[in-house]
PDB file of C-alpha atoms in Angstrom:
ATOM      1  CA  UNK R   1      80.906  22.282  29.876  1.00 82.00           C
ATOM      2  CA  UNK R   2      81.118  18.723  31.152  1.00 93.00           C
ATOM      3  CA  UNK R   3      84.327  16.957  32.103  1.00 94.00           C
ATOM      4  CA  UNK R   4      84.611  14.962  28.869  1.00 94.00           C
ATOM      5  CA  UNK R   5      84.217  18.083  26.741  1.00 94.00           C
ATOM      6  CA  UNK R   6      86.750  19.927  28.879  1.00 93.00           C
ATOM      7  CA  UNK R   7      89.257  17.098  28.376  1.00 96.00           C
ATOM      8  CA  UNK R   8      88.725  17.232  24.606  1.00 96.00           C
ATOM      9  CA  UNK R   9      89.191  20.995  24.646  1.00 96.00           C
ATOM     10  CA  UNK R  10      92.393  20.642  26.653  1.00 96.00           C
ATOM     11  CA  UNK R  11      93.831  18.128  24.174  1.00 97.00           C
ATOM     12  CA  UNK R  12      92.880  20.333  21.225  1.00 97.00           C
ATOM     13  CA  UNK R  13      94.494  23.364  22.873  1.00 97.00           C
ATOM     14  CA  UNK R  14      97.712  21.400  23.400  1.00 98.00           C
ATOM     15  CA  UNK R  15      97.658  20.282  19.776  1.00 98.00           C
ATOM     16  CA  UNK R  16      97.059  23.845  18.634  1.00 98.00           C
ATOM     17  CA  UNK R  17      99.989  25.040  20.748  1.00 98.00           C
ATOM     18  CA  UNK R  18     102.306  22.440  19.174  1.00 98.00           C
ATOM     19  CA  UNK R  19     101.125  23.358  15.684  1.00 98.00           C
ATOM     20  CA  UNK R  20     101.706  27.054  16.360  1.00 97.00           C
ATOM     21  CA  UNK R  21     105.246  26.233  17.535  1.00 96.00           C
ATOM     22  CA  UNK R  22     105.851  24.351  14.294  1.00 95.00           C
ATOM     23  CA  UNK R  23     104.484  27.234  12.228  1.00 95.00           C
ATOM     24  CA  UNK R  24     106.703  29.697  14.069  1.00 94.00           C
ATOM     25  CA  UNK R  25     109.761  27.495  13.576  1.00 91.00           C
ATOM     26  CA  UNK R  26     109.109  27.184   9.833  1.00 90.00           C
ATOM     27  CA  UNK R  27     108.732  30.948   9.512  1.00 89.00           C
ATOM     28  CA  UNK R  28     111.960  31.616  11.405  1.00 86.00           C
ATOM     29  CA  UNK R  29     114.008  29.163   9.366  1.00 81.00           C
ATOM     30  CA  UNK R  30     113.069  30.317   5.869  1.00 73.00           C
ATOM     31  CA  UNK R  31     116.628  30.628   4.644  1.00 73.00           C
ATOM     32  CA  UNK R  32     117.994  27.491   6.293  1.00 81.00           C
ATOM     33  CA  UNK R  33     117.839  23.977   4.897  1.00 81.00           C
ATOM     34  CA  UNK R  34     115.456  21.538   6.551  1.00 86.00           C
ATOM     35  CA  UNK R  35     115.845  17.838   7.088  1.00 85.00           C
ATOM     36  CA  UNK R  36     113.598  14.920   7.853  1.00 85.00           C
ATOM     37  CA  UNK R  37     115.024  13.222  10.899  1.00 84.00           C
ATOM     38  CA  UNK R  38     113.871  10.081  12.691  1.00 86.00           C
ATOM     39  CA  UNK R  39     115.859   7.540  14.704  1.00 84.00           C
ATOM     40  CA  UNK R  40     115.929   5.225  11.675  1.00 83.00           C
ATOM     41  CA  UNK R  41     116.927   7.963   9.227  1.00 80.00           C
ATOM     42  CA  UNK R  42     119.639   9.136  11.611  1.00 74.00           C
ATOM     43  CA  UNK R  43     121.287   5.715  11.415  1.00 72.00           C
ATOM     44  CA  UNK R  44     121.178   5.720   7.602  1.00 68.00           C
ATOM     45  CA  UNK R  45     122.535   9.230   7.022  1.00 66.00           C
ATOM     46  CA  UNK R  46     125.293  11.401   8.391  1.00 68.00           C
ATOM     47  CA  UNK R  47     123.072  12.289  11.383  1.00 72.00           C
ATOM     48  CA  UNK R  48     121.616  15.352   9.630  1.00 80.00           C
ATOM     49  CA  UNK R  49     118.685  13.467   8.171  1.00 84.00           C
ATOM     50  CA  UNK R  50     117.336  13.713   4.651  1.00 86.00           C
ATOM     51  CA  UNK R  51     117.332  17.195   3.150  1.00 87.00           C
ATOM     52  CA  UNK R  52     113.845  18.403   2.241  1.00 88.00           C
ATOM     53  CA  UNK R  53     113.411  19.884  -1.237  1.00 91.00           C
ATOM     54  CA  UNK R  54     111.758  23.306  -1.505  1.00 90.00           C
ATOM     55  CA  UNK R  55     108.514  21.819  -2.871  1.00 94.00           C
ATOM     56  CA  UNK R  56     108.182  19.581   0.187  1.00 93.00           C
ATOM     57  CA  UNK R  57     108.918  22.490   2.518  1.00 92.00           C
ATOM     58  CA  UNK R  58     106.120  24.489   0.899  1.00 92.00           C
ATOM     59  CA  UNK R  59     103.664  21.580   1.115  1.00 96.00           C
ATOM     60  CA  UNK R  60     104.608  21.011   4.747  1.00 94.00           C
ATOM     61  CA  UNK R  61     103.891  24.662   5.583  1.00 94.00           C
ATOM     62  CA  UNK R  62     100.501  24.385   3.882  1.00 97.00           C
ATOM     63  CA  UNK R  63      99.737  21.200   5.813  1.00 98.00           C
ATOM     64  CA  UNK R  64     100.581  22.910   9.103  1.00 97.00           C
ATOM     65  CA  UNK R  65      98.229  25.790   8.224  1.00 98.00           C
ATOM     66  CA  UNK R  66      95.437  23.330   7.347  1.00 98.00           C
ATOM     67  CA  UNK R  67      95.983  21.427  10.587  1.00 98.00           C
ATOM     68  CA  UNK R  68      95.774  24.656  12.591  1.00 98.00           C
ATOM     69  CA  UNK R  69      92.524  25.635  10.891  1.00 98.00           C
ATOM     70  CA  UNK R  70      90.992  22.164  11.380  1.00 98.00           C
ATOM     71  CA  UNK R  71      91.960  22.169  15.040  1.00 98.00           C
ATOM     72  CA  UNK R  72      90.418  25.609  15.548  1.00 98.00           C
ATOM     73  CA  UNK R  73      87.185  24.440  13.907  1.00 98.00           C
ATOM     74  CA  UNK R  74      87.038  21.394  16.196  1.00 97.00           C
ATOM     75  CA  UNK R  75      87.655  23.618  19.204  1.00 96.00           C
ATOM     76  CA  UNK R  76      84.904  26.030  18.150  1.00 95.00           C
ATOM     77  CA  UNK R  77      82.446  23.135  17.789  1.00 94.00           C
ATOM     78  CA  UNK R  78      82.929  22.203  21.445  1.00 91.00           C
TER      79      UNK R  78
END
């Protein structure tokens, strides 16, 4: 493996680690409400962000799963 490929693999592994952390957090907080929070949203709301409806939570979980799978495929191709 050359240096450039190794750097790509390292970045993909870091991305995969972050995605796995997100997946774990979403699994652990099933019964809690979620919010969308950014610096701008924080200024507009009561600092808790915008509550995410159940349908958005479900779509977000699916998106995380898809991102994990895509990242694994990219990693396998290296």
